[in-house]
mmCIF file of C-alpha atoms and ligand atoms in Angstrom:
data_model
loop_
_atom_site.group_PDB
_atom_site.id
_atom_site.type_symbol
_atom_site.label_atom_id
_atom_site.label_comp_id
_atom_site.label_asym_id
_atom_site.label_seq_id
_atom_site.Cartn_x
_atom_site.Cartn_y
_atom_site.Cartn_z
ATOM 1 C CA UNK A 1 12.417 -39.176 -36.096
ATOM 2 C CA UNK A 2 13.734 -35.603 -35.461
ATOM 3 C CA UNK A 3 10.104 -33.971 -35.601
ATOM 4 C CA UNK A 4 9.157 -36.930 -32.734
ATOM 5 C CA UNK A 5 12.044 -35.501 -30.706
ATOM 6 C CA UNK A 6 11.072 -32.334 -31.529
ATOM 7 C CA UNK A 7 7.432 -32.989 -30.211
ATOM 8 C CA UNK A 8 9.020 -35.209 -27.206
ATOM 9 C CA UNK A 9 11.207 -32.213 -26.325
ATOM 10 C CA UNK A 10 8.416 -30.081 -25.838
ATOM 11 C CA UNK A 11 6.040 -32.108 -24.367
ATOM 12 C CA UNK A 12 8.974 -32.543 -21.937
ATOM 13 C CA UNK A 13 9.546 -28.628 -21.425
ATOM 14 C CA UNK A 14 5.960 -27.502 -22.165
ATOM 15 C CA UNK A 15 4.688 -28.447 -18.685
ATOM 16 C CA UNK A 16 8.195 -26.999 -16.459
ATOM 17 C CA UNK A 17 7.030 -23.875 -17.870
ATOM 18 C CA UNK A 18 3.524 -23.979 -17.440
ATOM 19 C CA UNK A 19 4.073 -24.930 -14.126
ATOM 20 C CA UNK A 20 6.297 -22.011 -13.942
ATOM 21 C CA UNK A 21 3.389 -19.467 -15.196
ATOM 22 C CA UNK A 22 1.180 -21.230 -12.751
ATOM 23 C CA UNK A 23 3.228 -20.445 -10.020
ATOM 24 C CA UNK A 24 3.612 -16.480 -10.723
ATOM 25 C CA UNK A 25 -0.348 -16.324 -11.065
ATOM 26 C CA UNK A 26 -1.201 -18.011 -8.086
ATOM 27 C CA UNK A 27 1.079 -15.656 -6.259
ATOM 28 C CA UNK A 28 0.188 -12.754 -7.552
ATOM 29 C CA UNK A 29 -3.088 -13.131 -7.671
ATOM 30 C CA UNK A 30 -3.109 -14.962 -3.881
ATOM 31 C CA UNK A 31 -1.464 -11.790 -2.466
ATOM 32 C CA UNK A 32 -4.269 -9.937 -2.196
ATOM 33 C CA UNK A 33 -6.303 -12.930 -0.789
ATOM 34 C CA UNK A 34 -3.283 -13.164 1.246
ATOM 35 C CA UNK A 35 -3.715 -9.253 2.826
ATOM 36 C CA UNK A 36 -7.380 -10.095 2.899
ATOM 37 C CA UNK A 37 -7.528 -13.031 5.002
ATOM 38 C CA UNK A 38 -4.390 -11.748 7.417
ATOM 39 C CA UNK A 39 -2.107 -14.610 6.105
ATOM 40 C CA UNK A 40 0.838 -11.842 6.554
ATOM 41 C CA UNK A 41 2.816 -10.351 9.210
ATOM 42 C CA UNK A 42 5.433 -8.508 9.237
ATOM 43 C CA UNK A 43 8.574 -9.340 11.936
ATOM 44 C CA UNK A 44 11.552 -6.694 13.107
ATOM 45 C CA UNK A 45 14.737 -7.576 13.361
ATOM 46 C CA UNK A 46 17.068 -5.575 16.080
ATOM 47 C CA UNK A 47 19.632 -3.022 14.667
ATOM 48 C CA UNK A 48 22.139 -2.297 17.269
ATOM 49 C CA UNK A 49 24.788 -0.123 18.599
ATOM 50 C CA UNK A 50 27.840 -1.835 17.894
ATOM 51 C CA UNK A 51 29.588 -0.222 20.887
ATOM 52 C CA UNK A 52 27.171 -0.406 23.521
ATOM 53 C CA UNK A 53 24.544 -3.300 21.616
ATOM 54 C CA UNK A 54 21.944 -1.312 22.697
ATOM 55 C CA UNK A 55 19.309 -1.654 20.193
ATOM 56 C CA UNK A 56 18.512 1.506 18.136
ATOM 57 C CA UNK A 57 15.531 0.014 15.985
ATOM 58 C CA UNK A 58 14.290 -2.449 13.723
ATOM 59 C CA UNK A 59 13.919 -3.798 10.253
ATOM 60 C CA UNK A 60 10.388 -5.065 9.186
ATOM 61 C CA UNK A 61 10.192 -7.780 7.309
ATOM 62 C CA UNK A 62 7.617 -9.570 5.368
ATOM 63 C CA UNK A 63 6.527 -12.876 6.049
ATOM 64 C CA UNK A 64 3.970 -15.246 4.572
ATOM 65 C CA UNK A 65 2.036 -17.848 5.778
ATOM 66 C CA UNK A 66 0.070 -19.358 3.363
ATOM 67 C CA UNK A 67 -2.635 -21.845 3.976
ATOM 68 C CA UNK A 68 -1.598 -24.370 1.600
ATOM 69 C CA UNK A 69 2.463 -24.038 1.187
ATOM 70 C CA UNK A 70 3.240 -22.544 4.816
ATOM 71 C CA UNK A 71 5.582 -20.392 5.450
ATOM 72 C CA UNK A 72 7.155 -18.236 2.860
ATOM 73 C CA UNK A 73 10.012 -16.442 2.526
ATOM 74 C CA UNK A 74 10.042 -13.177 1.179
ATOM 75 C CA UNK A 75 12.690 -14.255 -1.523
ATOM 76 C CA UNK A 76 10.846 -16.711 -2.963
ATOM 77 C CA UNK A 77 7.843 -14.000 -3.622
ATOM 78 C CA UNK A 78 8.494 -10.215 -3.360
ATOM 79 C CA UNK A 79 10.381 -10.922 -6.836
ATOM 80 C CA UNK A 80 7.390 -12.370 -8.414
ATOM 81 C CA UNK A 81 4.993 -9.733 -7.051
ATOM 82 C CA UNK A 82 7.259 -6.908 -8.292
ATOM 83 C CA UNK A 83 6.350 -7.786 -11.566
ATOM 84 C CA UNK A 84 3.335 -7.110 -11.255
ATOM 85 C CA UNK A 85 1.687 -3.547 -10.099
ATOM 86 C CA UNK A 86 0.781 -5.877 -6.954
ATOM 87 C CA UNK A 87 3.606 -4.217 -5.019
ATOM 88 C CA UNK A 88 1.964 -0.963 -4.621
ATOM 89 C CA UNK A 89 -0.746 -2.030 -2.403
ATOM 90 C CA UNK A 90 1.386 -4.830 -0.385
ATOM 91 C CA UNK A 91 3.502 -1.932 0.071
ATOM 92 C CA UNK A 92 0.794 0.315 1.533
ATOM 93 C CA UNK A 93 -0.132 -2.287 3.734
ATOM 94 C CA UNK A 94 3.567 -2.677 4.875
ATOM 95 C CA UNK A 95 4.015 0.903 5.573
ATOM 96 C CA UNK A 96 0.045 0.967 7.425
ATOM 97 C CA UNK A 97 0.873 -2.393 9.808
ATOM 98 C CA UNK A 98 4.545 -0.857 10.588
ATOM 99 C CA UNK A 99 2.831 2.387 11.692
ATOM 100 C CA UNK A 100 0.253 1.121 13.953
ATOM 101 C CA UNK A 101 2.641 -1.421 15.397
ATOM 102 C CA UNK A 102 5.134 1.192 15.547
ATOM 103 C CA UNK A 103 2.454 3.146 18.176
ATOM 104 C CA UNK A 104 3.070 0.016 20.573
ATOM 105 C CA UNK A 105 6.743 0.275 21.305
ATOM 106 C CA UNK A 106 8.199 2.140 23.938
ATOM 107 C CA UNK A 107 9.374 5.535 22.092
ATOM 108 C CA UNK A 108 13.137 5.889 23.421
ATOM 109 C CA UNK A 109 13.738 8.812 21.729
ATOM 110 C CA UNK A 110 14.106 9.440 17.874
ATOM 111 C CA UNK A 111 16.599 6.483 17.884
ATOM 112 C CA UNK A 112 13.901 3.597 18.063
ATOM 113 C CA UNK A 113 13.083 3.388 14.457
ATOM 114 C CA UNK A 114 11.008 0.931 12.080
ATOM 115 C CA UNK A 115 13.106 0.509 8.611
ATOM 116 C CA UNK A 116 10.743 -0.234 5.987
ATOM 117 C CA UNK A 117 12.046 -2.080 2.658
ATOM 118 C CA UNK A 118 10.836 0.238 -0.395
ATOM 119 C CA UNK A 119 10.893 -1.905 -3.384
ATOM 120 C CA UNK A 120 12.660 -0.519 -7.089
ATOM 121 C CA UNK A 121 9.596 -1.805 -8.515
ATOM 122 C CA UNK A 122 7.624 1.481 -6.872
ATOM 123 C CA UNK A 123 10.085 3.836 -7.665
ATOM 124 C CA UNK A 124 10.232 2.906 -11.421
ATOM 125 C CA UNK A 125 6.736 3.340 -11.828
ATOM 126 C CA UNK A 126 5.450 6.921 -11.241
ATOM 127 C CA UNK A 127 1.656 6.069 -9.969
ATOM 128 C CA UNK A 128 2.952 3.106 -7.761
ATOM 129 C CA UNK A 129 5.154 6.039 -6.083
ATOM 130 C CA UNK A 130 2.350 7.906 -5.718
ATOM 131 C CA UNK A 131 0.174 5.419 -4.053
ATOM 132 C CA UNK A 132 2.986 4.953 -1.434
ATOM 133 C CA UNK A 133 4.042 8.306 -0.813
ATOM 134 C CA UNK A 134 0.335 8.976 -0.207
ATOM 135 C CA UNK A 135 0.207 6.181 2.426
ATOM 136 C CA UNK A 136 2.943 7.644 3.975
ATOM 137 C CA UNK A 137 1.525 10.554 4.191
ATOM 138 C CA UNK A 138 -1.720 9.366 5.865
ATOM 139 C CA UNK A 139 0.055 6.641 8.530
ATOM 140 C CA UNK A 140 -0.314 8.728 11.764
ATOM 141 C CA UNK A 141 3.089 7.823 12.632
ATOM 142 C CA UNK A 142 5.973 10.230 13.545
ATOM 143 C CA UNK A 143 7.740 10.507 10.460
ATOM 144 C CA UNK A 144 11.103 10.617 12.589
ATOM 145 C CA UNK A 145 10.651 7.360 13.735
ATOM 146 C CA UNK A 146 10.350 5.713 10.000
ATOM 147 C CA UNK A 147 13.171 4.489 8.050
ATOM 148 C CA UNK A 148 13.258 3.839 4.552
ATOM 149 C CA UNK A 149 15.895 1.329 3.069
ATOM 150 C CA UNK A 150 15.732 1.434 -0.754
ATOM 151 C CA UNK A 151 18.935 -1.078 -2.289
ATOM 152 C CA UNK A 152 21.813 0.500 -3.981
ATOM 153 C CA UNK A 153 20.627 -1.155 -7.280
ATOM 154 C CA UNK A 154 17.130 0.380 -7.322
ATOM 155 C CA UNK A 155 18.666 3.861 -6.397
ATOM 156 C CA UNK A 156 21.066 4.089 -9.260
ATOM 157 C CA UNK A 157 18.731 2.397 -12.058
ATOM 158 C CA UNK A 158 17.055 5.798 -12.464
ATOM 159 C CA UNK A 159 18.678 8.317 -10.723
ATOM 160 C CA UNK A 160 17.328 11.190 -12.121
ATOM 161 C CA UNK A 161 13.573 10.750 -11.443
ATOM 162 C CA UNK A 162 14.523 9.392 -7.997
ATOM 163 C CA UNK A 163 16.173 11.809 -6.155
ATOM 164 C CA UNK A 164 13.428 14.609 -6.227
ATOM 165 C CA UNK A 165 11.238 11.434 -4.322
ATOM 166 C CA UNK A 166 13.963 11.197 -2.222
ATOM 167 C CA UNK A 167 14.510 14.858 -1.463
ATOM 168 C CA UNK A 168 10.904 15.068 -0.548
ATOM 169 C CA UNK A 169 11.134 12.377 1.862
ATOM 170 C CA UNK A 170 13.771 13.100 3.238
ATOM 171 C CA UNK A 171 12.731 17.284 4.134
ATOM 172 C CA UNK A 172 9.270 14.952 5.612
ATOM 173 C CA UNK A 173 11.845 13.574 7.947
ATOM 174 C CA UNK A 174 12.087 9.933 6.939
ATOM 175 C CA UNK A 175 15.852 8.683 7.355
ATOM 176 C CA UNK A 176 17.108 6.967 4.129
ATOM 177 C CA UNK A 177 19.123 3.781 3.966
ATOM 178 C CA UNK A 178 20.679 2.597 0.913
ATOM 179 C CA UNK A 179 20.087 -1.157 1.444
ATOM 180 C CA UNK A 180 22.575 -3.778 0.069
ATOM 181 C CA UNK A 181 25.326 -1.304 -0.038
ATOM 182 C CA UNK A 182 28.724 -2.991 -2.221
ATOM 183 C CA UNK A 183 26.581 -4.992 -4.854
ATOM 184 C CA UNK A 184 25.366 -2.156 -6.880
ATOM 185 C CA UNK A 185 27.416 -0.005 -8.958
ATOM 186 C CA UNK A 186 26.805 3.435 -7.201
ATOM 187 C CA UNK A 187 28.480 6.552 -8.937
ATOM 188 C CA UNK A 188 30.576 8.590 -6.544
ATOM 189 C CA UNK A 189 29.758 11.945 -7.828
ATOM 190 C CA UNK A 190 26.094 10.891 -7.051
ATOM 191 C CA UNK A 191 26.485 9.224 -3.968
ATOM 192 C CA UNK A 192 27.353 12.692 -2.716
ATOM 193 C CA UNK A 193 24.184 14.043 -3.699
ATOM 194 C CA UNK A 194 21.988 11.601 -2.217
ATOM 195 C CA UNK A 195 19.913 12.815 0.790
ATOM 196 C CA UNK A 196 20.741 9.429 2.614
ATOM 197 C CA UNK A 197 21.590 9.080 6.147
ATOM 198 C CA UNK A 198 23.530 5.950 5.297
ATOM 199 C CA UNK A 199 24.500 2.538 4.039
ATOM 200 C CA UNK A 200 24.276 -0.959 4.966
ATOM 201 C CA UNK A 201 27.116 -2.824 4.190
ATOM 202 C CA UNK A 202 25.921 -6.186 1.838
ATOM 203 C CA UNK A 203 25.657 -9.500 3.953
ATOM 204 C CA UNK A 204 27.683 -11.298 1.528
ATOM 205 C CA UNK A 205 30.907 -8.936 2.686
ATOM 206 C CA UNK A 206 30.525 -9.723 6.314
ATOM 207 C CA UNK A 207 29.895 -13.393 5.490
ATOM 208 C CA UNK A 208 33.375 -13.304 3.964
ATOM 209 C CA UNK A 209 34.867 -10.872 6.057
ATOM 210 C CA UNK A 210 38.229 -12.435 5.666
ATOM 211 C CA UNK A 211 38.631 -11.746 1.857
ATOM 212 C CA UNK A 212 36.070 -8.493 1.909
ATOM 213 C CA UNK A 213 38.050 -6.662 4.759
ATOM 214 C CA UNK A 214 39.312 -4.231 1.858
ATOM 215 C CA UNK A 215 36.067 -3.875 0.565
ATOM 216 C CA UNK A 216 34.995 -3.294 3.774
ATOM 217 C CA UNK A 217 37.407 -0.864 5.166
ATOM 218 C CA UNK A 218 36.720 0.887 1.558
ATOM 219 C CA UNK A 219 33.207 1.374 2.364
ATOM 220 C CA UNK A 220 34.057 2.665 6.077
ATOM 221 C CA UNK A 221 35.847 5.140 4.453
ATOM 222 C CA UNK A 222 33.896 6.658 2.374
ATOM 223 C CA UNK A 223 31.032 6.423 4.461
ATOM 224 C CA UNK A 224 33.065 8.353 6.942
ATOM 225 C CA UNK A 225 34.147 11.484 4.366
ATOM 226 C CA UNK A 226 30.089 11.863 3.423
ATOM 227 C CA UNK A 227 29.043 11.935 6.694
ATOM 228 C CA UNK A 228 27.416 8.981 6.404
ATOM 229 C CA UNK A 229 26.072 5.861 9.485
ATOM 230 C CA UNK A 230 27.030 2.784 8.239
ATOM 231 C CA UNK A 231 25.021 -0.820 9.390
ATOM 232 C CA UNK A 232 26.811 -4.201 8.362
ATOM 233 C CA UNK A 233 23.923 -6.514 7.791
ATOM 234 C CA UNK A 234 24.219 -10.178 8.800
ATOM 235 C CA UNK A 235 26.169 -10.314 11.641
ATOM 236 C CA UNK A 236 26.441 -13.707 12.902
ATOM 237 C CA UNK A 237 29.781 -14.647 15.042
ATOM 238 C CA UNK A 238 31.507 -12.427 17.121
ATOM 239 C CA UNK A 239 34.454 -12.752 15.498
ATOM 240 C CA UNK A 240 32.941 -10.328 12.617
ATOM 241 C CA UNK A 241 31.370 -8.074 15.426
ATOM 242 C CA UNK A 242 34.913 -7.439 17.272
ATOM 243 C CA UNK A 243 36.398 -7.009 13.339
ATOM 244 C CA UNK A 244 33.420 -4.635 12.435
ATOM 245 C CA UNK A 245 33.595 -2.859 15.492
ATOM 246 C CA UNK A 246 37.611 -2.161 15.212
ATOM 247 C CA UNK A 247 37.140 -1.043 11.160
ATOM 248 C CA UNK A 248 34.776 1.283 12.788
ATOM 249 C CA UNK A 249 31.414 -0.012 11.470
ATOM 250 C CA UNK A 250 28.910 2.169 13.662
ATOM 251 C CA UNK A 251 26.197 -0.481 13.678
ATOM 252 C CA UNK A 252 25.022 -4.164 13.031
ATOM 253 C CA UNK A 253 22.249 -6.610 12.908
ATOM 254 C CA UNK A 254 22.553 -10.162 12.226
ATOM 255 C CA UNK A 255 21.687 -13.958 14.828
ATOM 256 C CA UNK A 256 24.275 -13.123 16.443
ATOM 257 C CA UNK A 257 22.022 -10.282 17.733
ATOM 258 C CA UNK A 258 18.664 -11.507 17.199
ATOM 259 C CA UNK A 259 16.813 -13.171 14.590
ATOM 260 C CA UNK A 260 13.617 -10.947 13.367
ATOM 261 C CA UNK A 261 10.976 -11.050 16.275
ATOM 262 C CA UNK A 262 7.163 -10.603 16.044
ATOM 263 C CA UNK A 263 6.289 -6.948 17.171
ATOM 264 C CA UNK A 264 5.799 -8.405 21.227
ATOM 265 C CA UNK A 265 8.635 -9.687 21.825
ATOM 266 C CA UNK A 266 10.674 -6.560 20.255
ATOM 267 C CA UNK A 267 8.245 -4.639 22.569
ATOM 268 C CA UNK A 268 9.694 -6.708 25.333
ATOM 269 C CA UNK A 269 13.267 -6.417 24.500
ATOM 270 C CA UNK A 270 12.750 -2.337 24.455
ATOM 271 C CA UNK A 271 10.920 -2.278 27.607
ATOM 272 C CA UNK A 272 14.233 -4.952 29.051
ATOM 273 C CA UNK A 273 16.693 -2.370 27.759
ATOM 274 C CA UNK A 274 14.992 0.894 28.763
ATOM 275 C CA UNK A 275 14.454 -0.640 32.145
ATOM 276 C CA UNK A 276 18.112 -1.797 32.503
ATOM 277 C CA UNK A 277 19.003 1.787 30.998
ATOM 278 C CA UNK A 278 17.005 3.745 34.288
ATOM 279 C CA UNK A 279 18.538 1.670 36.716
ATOM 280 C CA UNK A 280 21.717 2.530 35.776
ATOM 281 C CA UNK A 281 21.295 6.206 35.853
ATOM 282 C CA UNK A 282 19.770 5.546 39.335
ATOM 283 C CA UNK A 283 22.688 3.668 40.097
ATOM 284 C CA UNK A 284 24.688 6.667 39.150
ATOM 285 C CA UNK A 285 22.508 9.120 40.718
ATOM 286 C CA UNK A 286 22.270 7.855 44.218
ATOM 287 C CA UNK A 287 24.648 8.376 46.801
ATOM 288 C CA UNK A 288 26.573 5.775 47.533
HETATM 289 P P1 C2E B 301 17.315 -7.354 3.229
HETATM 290 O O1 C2E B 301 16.551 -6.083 3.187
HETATM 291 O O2 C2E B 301 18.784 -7.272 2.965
HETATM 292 O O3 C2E B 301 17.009 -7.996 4.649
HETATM 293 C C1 C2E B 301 17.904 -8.709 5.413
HETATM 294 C C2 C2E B 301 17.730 -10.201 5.260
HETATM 295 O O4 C2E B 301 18.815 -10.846 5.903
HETATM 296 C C3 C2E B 301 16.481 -10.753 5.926
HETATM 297 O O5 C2E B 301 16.052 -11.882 5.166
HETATM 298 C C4 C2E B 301 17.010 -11.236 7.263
HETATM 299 O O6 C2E B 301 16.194 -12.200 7.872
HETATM 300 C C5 C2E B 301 18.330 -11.810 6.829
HETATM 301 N N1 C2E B 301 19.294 -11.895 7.930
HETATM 302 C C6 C2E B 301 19.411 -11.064 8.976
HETATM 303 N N2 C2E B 301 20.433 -11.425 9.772
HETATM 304 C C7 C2E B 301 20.995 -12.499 9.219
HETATM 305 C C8 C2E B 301 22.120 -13.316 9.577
HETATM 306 O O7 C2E B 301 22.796 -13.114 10.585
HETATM 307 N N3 C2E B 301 22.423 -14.347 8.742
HETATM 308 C C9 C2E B 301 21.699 -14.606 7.607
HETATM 309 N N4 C2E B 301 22.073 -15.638 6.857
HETATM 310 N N5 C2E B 301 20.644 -13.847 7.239
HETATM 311 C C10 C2E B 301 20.289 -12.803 8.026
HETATM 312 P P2 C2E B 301 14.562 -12.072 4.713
HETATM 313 O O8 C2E B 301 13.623 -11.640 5.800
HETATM 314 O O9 C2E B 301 14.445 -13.438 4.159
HETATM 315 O O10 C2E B 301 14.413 -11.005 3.553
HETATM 316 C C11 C2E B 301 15.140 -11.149 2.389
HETATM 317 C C12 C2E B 301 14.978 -9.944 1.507
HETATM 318 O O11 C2E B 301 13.625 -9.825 1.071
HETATM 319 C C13 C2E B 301 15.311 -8.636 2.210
HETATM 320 O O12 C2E B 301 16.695 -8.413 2.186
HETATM 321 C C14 C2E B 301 14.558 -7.658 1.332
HETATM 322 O O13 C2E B 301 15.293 -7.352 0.178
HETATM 323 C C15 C2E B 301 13.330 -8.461 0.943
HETATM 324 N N6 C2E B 301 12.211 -8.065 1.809
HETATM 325 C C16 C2E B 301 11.867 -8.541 3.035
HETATM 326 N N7 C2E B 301 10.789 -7.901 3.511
HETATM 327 C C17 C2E B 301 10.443 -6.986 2.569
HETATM 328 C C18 C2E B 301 9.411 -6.000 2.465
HETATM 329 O O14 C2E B 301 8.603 -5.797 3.364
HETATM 330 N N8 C2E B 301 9.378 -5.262 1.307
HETATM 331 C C19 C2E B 301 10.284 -5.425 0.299
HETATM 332 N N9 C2E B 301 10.177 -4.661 -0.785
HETATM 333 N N10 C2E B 301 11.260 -6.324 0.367
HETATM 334 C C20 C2E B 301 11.353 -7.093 1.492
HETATM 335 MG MG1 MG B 302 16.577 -4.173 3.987
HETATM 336 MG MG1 MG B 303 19.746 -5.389 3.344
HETATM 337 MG MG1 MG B 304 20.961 -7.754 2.022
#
């Protein structure tokens, strides 16, 4: 009796899991088919000025549409490709299909920047870090105009070997972000240190504003004594942007802003704004 349940019980879990296995290799392995066949893209959600909402740049972000299962987000399969070495070379092609698109927007000074996501996965391995650094080195992009966001967790899990990487990028000209800011557990002594130009506050704070505002108003702070911009991510009401913008939150992105836009229609909303922005200083030039 017991060795038929035992047999019944994994029969029953046997196939979840090969189902589960299934899943990772068809991922992994489709990824590459996926770069091959141009089943990604990559779309940019506005950052803006949270005292002006001018927009100031962009965050690219991956998307997937696959032939078979349509559109996927980048939740459901960055963590599965990280696991494999697979990252490296989606990365590359990340950082080359920012770059070019990069070359199409309208260049309004140093402050229209493309953030790129750098996954922990590349920094814990040393010849993925390689292959990306080299890629950045080869994109014939201004280096000023690139952003790296790398999360809070990733940074800390191996501080030591990162921060020469980061160091180097930095003195290349790259800003660094720490992404995801308030969910990690960064030291303080080290957060000095870090050659980041600064934070963006978690999601899940501004989401719950009302029970975060000390969290909040804590990371404000600090950001403030280290010199340091701070973006609160996920902005959607403007009940958190008037909040944000009184704690003294420099920046935001979130709906309430935009959602992330193909690489057109951010083109379009630069060209609106730099338009809007000359007429204005006509306006203020000309005699009345
Ligand atoms: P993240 O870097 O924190 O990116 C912000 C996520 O918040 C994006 O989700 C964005 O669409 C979403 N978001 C923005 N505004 C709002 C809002 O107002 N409300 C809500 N509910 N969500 C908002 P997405 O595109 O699904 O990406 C999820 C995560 O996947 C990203 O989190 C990032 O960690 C990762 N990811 C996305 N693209 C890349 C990539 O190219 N490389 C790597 N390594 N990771 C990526
Ligand atoms: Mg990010
Ligand atoms: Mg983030
Ligand atoms: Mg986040």
């Amino acid at each position: 009796e017991a060795k038929r349940a035992g047999r019944n019980r994994a029969s029953y879990f046997l196939p979840a899991m090969h189902r589960q296995v299934e899943e990772r290799v068809a991922i992994q392995q489709g990824i590459s088919i996926a770069i091959a066949e141009n089943q990604l893209h990559i779309e940019y959600q506005p950052i803006v000025n949270l005292n002006n909402k001018k927009i100031i740049g962009a965050e690219a972000l991956l998307r997937w549409h696959h032939p078979k299962r349509g559109r996927l987000g980048p939740e459901t399969f960055i963590p599965i490709i990280e696991e494999s070495d697979q990252i490296g070379p989606l990365t590359v092609w990340i950082i080359e299909t920012v770059s070019a698109e990069l070359k199409t927007l309208p260049d309004l000074g140093d402050t229209s920047k493309l953030s790129i996501n750098i996954s922990s996965a590349i920094l814990n391995k040393p010849e993925l870090t390689a292959l990306v650094d080299e890629a950045l080195k080869k994109v014939d992009a201004p280096n000023q105009r690139i952003c790296l966001e790398i999360t809070e967790t990733s940074l800390m899990e191996d501080i030591d070997n990162t921060l020469p990487l980061l160091n180097q990028w930095k003195d290349a000209g790259y800003s660094i972000w720490m992404d995801d800011f308030g969910t990690g557990y960064s030291s303080l002594s080290y957060l000095a240190r870090l050659p980041i130009d600064g934070v963006k506050i978690d999601r899940s704070f501004i989401r719950d504003l009302d029970n975060s505002k000390p969290v909040i108003e804590t990371i404000l702070a600090l950001a403030k004594t280290m010199n340091l911009l701070t973006v609160s991510e996920g902005i959607e009401e403007t009940y958190q942007q008037q909040e944000l913008t009184n704690l003294g939150c420099g920046f935001g992105q979130g709906y309430l802003y935009s959602e992330p836009l193909r690489i057109e229609a951010l083109q379009e909303r630069l060209e609106q704004q730099a338009k809007r922005e000359a007429h204005q200083l006509l306006q203020f030039k000309l005699p009345k």
